[in-house]
Coordinates of C-alpha atoms and ligand atoms in Angstrom, one line a residue:
M1 CA -27.1 -28.1 -20.0
Q2 CA -23.8 -29.7 -21.8
R3 CA -23.0 -33.5 -22.1
A4 CA -20.3 -35.1 -20.0
T5 CA -17.1 -34.8 -22.0
R6 CA -16.1 -38.4 -22.8
D7 CA -13.7 -38.6 -19.7
D8 CA -16.3 -37.5 -17.5
A9 CA -18.4 -40.0 -18.7
F10 CA -16.0 -42.6 -18.6
L11 CA -15.6 -41.8 -14.9
V12 CA -19.1 -42.2 -13.9
E13 CA -19.3 -45.2 -15.6
T14 CA -16.8 -46.7 -14.0
C15 CA -17.7 -45.6 -10.7
V16 CA -20.9 -46.9 -11.4
H17 CA -19.6 -50.1 -12.2
A18 CA -17.8 -50.1 -8.9
A19 CA -20.6 -48.9 -6.7
R20 CA -22.8 -51.7 -8.1
E21 CA -20.0 -54.7 -7.4
A22 CA -20.0 -53.0 -3.5
A23 CA -23.9 -52.9 -3.5
A24 CA -24.2 -56.5 -4.6
G25 CA -21.5 -57.1 -1.6
I26 CA -23.3 -55.3 0.9
S27 CA -26.8 -56.5 -0.2
H28 CA -25.2 -60.2 0.2
R29 CA -24.3 -59.6 3.8
A30 CA -27.6 -57.9 4.7
R31 CA -29.5 -61.3 4.5
D32 CA -27.9 -62.2 7.6
L33 CA -26.8 -59.6 10.0
S34 CA -26.8 -61.5 13.0
A35 CA -23.4 -63.4 11.4
L36 CA -21.4 -59.9 11.6
D37 CA -19.1 -59.1 14.1
W38 CA -19.0 -55.2 14.8
Q39 CA -16.1 -53.2 15.3
V40 CA -15.9 -49.6 17.6
K41 CA -13.4 -47.0 15.9
S42 CA -14.7 -44.7 18.4
R43 CA -17.9 -44.1 20.5
A44 CA -20.8 -44.8 18.2
D45 CA -18.8 -45.4 15.3
F46 CA -19.2 -48.7 14.0
V47 CA -17.3 -50.9 11.2
S48 CA -17.8 -54.3 10.0
I49 CA -16.1 -56.4 7.3
V50 CA -18.7 -55.4 5.0
D51 CA -17.2 -51.8 4.8
H52 CA -14.0 -53.3 4.2
E53 CA -15.2 -55.4 1.3
A54 CA -17.0 -53.1 0.0
E55 CA -13.9 -50.8 -0.5
A56 CA -11.4 -53.3 -1.5
K57 CA -13.7 -54.1 -4.3
I58 CA -14.4 -50.4 -5.1
T59 CA -10.6 -49.8 -4.9
E60 CA -9.8 -52.7 -7.4
I61 CA -12.2 -51.8 -10.3
L62 CA -11.0 -48.0 -9.9
L63 CA -7.7 -48.7 -10.1
T64 CA -7.7 -51.4 -12.7
A65 CA -9.2 -48.4 -14.9
F66 CA -7.3 -45.6 -13.8
P67 CA -4.0 -47.3 -12.3
D68 CA -2.0 -43.8 -11.6
A69 CA -5.3 -42.3 -9.4
T70 CA -5.2 -41.8 -5.7
M71 CA -7.7 -43.5 -3.5
M72 CA -8.9 -41.9 -0.4
G73 CA -11.6 -44.0 1.2
E74 CA -12.9 -43.9 4.7
E75 CA -11.5 -47.4 6.0
L76 CA -8.8 -48.3 3.9
T77 CA -6.9 -44.7 3.0
P78 CA -8.5 -42.4 5.0
G79 CA -5.5 -40.2 5.4
S80 CA -4.7 -39.7 2.0
T81 CA -4.4 -36.0 0.4
I82 CA -6.4 -34.5 -2.5
G83 CA -3.8 -33.4 -4.8
D84 CA -4.3 -32.3 -8.2
G85 CA -4.3 -35.8 -10.2
L86 CA -7.3 -37.7 -10.6
T87 CA -8.6 -38.5 -6.8
F88 CA -11.3 -41.3 -5.9
I89 CA -13.2 -40.0 -2.5
V90 CA -15.3 -43.1 -1.5
D91 CA -17.3 -44.0 1.3
P92 CA -18.0 -47.8 0.8
L93 CA -20.6 -47.7 3.0
D94 CA -22.3 -44.7 4.5
G95 CA -24.9 -45.2 7.0
T96 CA -23.2 -48.1 8.4
T97 CA -25.2 -48.3 11.9
N98 CA -28.4 -48.3 9.8
F99 CA -26.7 -50.9 7.7
L100 CA -26.0 -53.2 10.9
H101 CA -29.4 -52.6 12.3
G102 CA -31.2 -53.6 9.0
Y103 CA -32.5 -50.1 8.8
P104 CA -33.3 -49.7 5.0
N105 CA -31.0 -46.5 4.4
Y106 CA -27.4 -46.7 3.3
A107 CA -25.7 -46.2 0.3
V108 CA -22.2 -46.6 -1.5
S109 CA -20.7 -43.1 -2.5
I110 CA -17.8 -42.2 -4.9
G111 CA -16.7 -38.8 -6.2
A112 CA -13.9 -38.2 -8.4
M113 CA -11.6 -35.1 -8.5
L114 CA -9.1 -33.8 -10.8
G115 CA -7.4 -30.3 -10.5
G116 CA -9.0 -29.8 -7.1
V117 CA -12.6 -30.0 -8.9
L118 CA -15.2 -32.2 -8.8
R119 CA -15.8 -34.4 -12.0
A120 CA -18.3 -37.0 -11.5
G121 CA -20.4 -38.5 -8.7
V122 CA -22.2 -41.7 -7.9
V123 CA -24.6 -42.4 -4.8
L124 CA -26.2 -45.8 -5.0
D125 CA -29.0 -46.2 -2.6
V126 CA -28.3 -49.9 -1.7
A127 CA -31.6 -51.3 0.1
R128 CA -33.6 -49.1 -2.9
N129 CA -31.4 -50.2 -5.6
V130 CA -31.2 -46.6 -7.2
T131 CA -28.3 -45.1 -8.4
F132 CA -27.8 -41.2 -8.4
T133 CA -25.1 -39.8 -10.9
A134 CA -23.6 -36.7 -11.9
A135 CA -21.0 -35.2 -14.3
A136 CA -19.3 -31.9 -14.0
G137 CA -21.5 -29.4 -16.2
A138 CA -23.8 -31.8 -17.5
G139 CA -26.4 -32.2 -14.9
A140 CA -27.6 -35.1 -12.2
A141 CA -29.6 -38.2 -12.9
R142 CA -31.3 -40.7 -11.4
D143 CA -31.3 -44.3 -12.4
G144 CA -30.4 -42.2 -15.9
T145 CA -33.8 -39.7 -15.5
P146 CA -32.2 -36.0 -15.1
I147 CA -33.2 -34.5 -11.8
R148 CA -33.9 -31.3 -10.5
V149 CA -33.8 -29.7 -7.1
S150 CA -37.1 -28.3 -5.6
S151 CA -38.6 -25.0 -6.4
V152 CA -40.0 -24.5 -2.7
T153 CA -39.3 -20.8 -1.0
D154 CA -41.8 -21.0 1.7
P155 CA -40.1 -22.5 4.9
S156 CA -43.3 -23.4 6.0
R157 CA -43.6 -25.9 3.3
A158 CA -40.1 -27.0 3.3
L159 CA -38.9 -30.4 4.3
V160 CA -35.2 -30.1 5.6
G161 CA -32.9 -32.8 6.2
T162 CA -30.3 -33.0 9.0
G163 CA -27.4 -35.1 10.7
F164 CA -26.8 -35.3 14.3
P165 CA -23.2 -34.4 15.6
F166 CA -23.6 -37.7 17.1
K167 CA -19.7 -38.3 16.9
H168 CA -18.4 -34.7 17.9
P169 CA -20.7 -34.4 21.1
S170 CA -18.8 -30.8 21.5
H171 CA -20.9 -29.6 18.8
I172 CA -24.1 -30.3 20.4
P173 CA -24.7 -27.4 22.2
A174 CA -24.2 -25.3 18.8
Y175 CA -26.7 -27.7 16.9
L176 CA -29.5 -28.0 19.2
P177 CA -30.9 -24.4 19.1
Q178 CA -30.4 -24.7 15.1
F179 CA -32.5 -27.8 15.3
A180 CA -35.0 -26.0 17.7
R181 CA -35.4 -23.1 15.1
L182 CA -35.7 -25.4 11.8
M183 CA -38.1 -27.3 13.8
Q184 CA -40.3 -24.5 14.5
S185 CA -40.2 -22.7 11.2
T186 CA -40.3 -25.7 8.4
A187 CA -43.0 -28.4 7.7
G188 CA -40.5 -30.9 9.0
V189 CA -37.0 -32.0 9.7
R190 CA -35.8 -35.6 8.8
R191 CA -32.8 -37.2 10.1
A192 CA -32.3 -40.6 8.2
G193 CA -28.6 -41.5 8.9
A194 CA -26.7 -41.3 5.7
A195 CA -25.3 -38.4 4.5
A196 CA -24.9 -39.3 1.2
L197 CA -28.5 -40.0 1.1
D198 CA -29.7 -36.6 2.3
L199 CA -27.8 -34.8 -0.3
A200 CA -29.2 -37.1 -3.0
D201 CA -32.4 -36.2 -1.7
V202 CA -31.5 -32.6 -1.8
A203 CA -30.5 -33.1 -5.5
C204 CA -33.8 -34.7 -6.8
G205 CA -36.3 -32.2 -4.7
R206 CA -37.4 -34.7 -1.9
F207 CA -35.7 -32.4 0.5
D208 CA -35.4 -28.6 0.0
A209 CA -32.6 -28.6 2.2
F210 CA -30.1 -30.2 4.4
W211 CA -27.7 -29.3 7.1
E212 CA -25.1 -31.3 9.4
L213 CA -22.1 -29.5 11.4
M214 CA -19.3 -32.1 10.6
L215 CA -19.2 -34.4 7.9
A216 CA -16.0 -35.9 6.4
P217 CA -15.1 -35.7 2.5
W218 CA -16.2 -39.4 1.7
D219 CA -19.7 -38.5 3.2
M220 CA -20.3 -35.5 0.7
A221 CA -17.9 -35.4 -2.0
A222 CA -20.4 -37.3 -4.9
G223 CA -23.3 -35.8 -3.3
I224 CA -22.1 -32.1 -3.6
L225 CA -21.7 -32.5 -7.3
L226 CA -25.4 -34.4 -7.4
V227 CA -26.7 -31.2 -5.7
R228 CA -24.8 -28.6 -7.7
E229 CA -25.9 -30.3 -11.0
A230 CA -29.3 -30.4 -10.3
G231 CA -29.2 -26.7 -10.1
G232 CA -28.9 -26.3 -6.0
V233 CA -26.3 -24.8 -3.8
V234 CA -23.8 -26.3 -1.2
T235 CA -21.8 -24.2 0.9
D236 CA -20.1 -24.6 4.5
L237 CA -22.0 -22.7 7.2
G238 CA -20.6 -19.4 6.6
G239 CA -21.9 -19.7 2.9
S240 CA -18.5 -20.1 1.2
P241 CA -18.4 -22.5 -1.5
L242 CA -17.7 -25.8 -0.1
A243 CA -14.7 -28.4 -0.9
P244 CA -14.8 -31.9 0.2
S245 CA -12.8 -31.4 3.5
H246 CA -13.9 -32.2 7.0
S247 CA -16.6 -29.7 7.8
G248 CA -20.3 -28.3 8.2
V249 CA -22.4 -28.5 5.3
V250 CA -25.7 -26.6 4.0
A251 CA -27.2 -27.7 0.9
S252 CA -30.2 -26.5 -0.6
N253 CA -32.3 -25.6 -3.8
G254 CA -30.6 -22.4 -3.9
L255 CA -33.8 -20.5 -3.3
M256 CA -33.9 -21.5 0.3
H257 CA -30.3 -20.8 0.8
P258 CA -29.9 -17.3 2.6
W259 CA -32.9 -18.3 4.5
M260 CA -31.3 -21.3 5.8
L261 CA -27.9 -19.6 6.3
A262 CA -29.6 -17.4 8.3
Q263 CA -31.6 -19.7 10.4
L264 CA -28.0 -21.3 11.3
H265 CA -26.6 -18.2 12.6
D266 CA -29.6 -16.6 14.1
G267 CA -28.2 -16.2 17.8
A268 CA -24.9 -18.2 17.4
Ligands
IPD301 C1 -22.1 -41.3 8.7 C2 -23.8 -40.8 8.2 C3 -24.6 -40.0 9.1 C4 -23.5 -38.9 9.2 C5 -22.2 -39.0 10.1 C6 -21.7 -39.8 9.1 P1 -21.3 -43.6 8.1 O1 -21.2 -41.9 7.8 O2 -23.6 -40.1 7.0 O3 -25.6 -39.6 8.4 O4 -24.3 -38.0 10.3 O5 -21.6 -37.9 10.3 O6 -20.2 -40.2 9.4 O7 -20.2 -43.6 9.3 O8 -22.3 -44.4 8.4 O9 -20.3 -43.8 7.0
CA302 CA1 -20.1 -41.9 5.9
CA303 CA1 -19.0 -45.4 5.8

């Protein structure tokens, strides 16, 4: 494992700073959830001032450090495209529904791409105050301590994370047989409601694998790098390397990847 280049180390440091400032605001707002007004973006997709404040703070910090960068953020700049220049892919609050209900599983997620390649990723678990970081070629860490994916190979011992396609009901018929197969053949399936944290859980070996049928770039940019830098594999459902565009995702410790892909396609 190499050390992060000075440029990547500065990227990670700046993303951590931005994520911490955003998390401080989110935690402050969490003290009085009853004061929050929820807006409905689409069915089962909510947003509040908390998401907007967090993204504004992240944007201010990142653009102060990197004035030429492009921002792609879920709430303020979702239509941005990922070019060759430095692009930050930001979910200011992943797990908004959890947050609004006081269910303590939500995160700030910031990925940085350069030349179409992920260089840095930060996922901050706000309720537990734990920071996951990764830099290209330099490994992944939890609060500064290196992390690795698990070494589980036996599906009957595996704990697998998932996300439901609740925002995309047309995917439910394809999803349910996958869920049934994984439930029957593993030690357990968990759905905690924040994809960035699901990917961090694969990276640190708490989950042996994770799949979800439809994620946005900001849900997974940072998490993809975390898993890869922790020794795992992230692909689309066909097994091709995954870039952070809207799509299905399979992440695993690598050892279980072929088995996961086969389960997801069995009978599909
Ligand atoms: C959602 C969460 C959830 C996943 C959804 C995402 P949001 O993000 O990551 O786990 O199942 O697909 O949209 O809306 O809370 O930022
Ligand atoms: Ca999200
Ligand atoms: Ca979000």
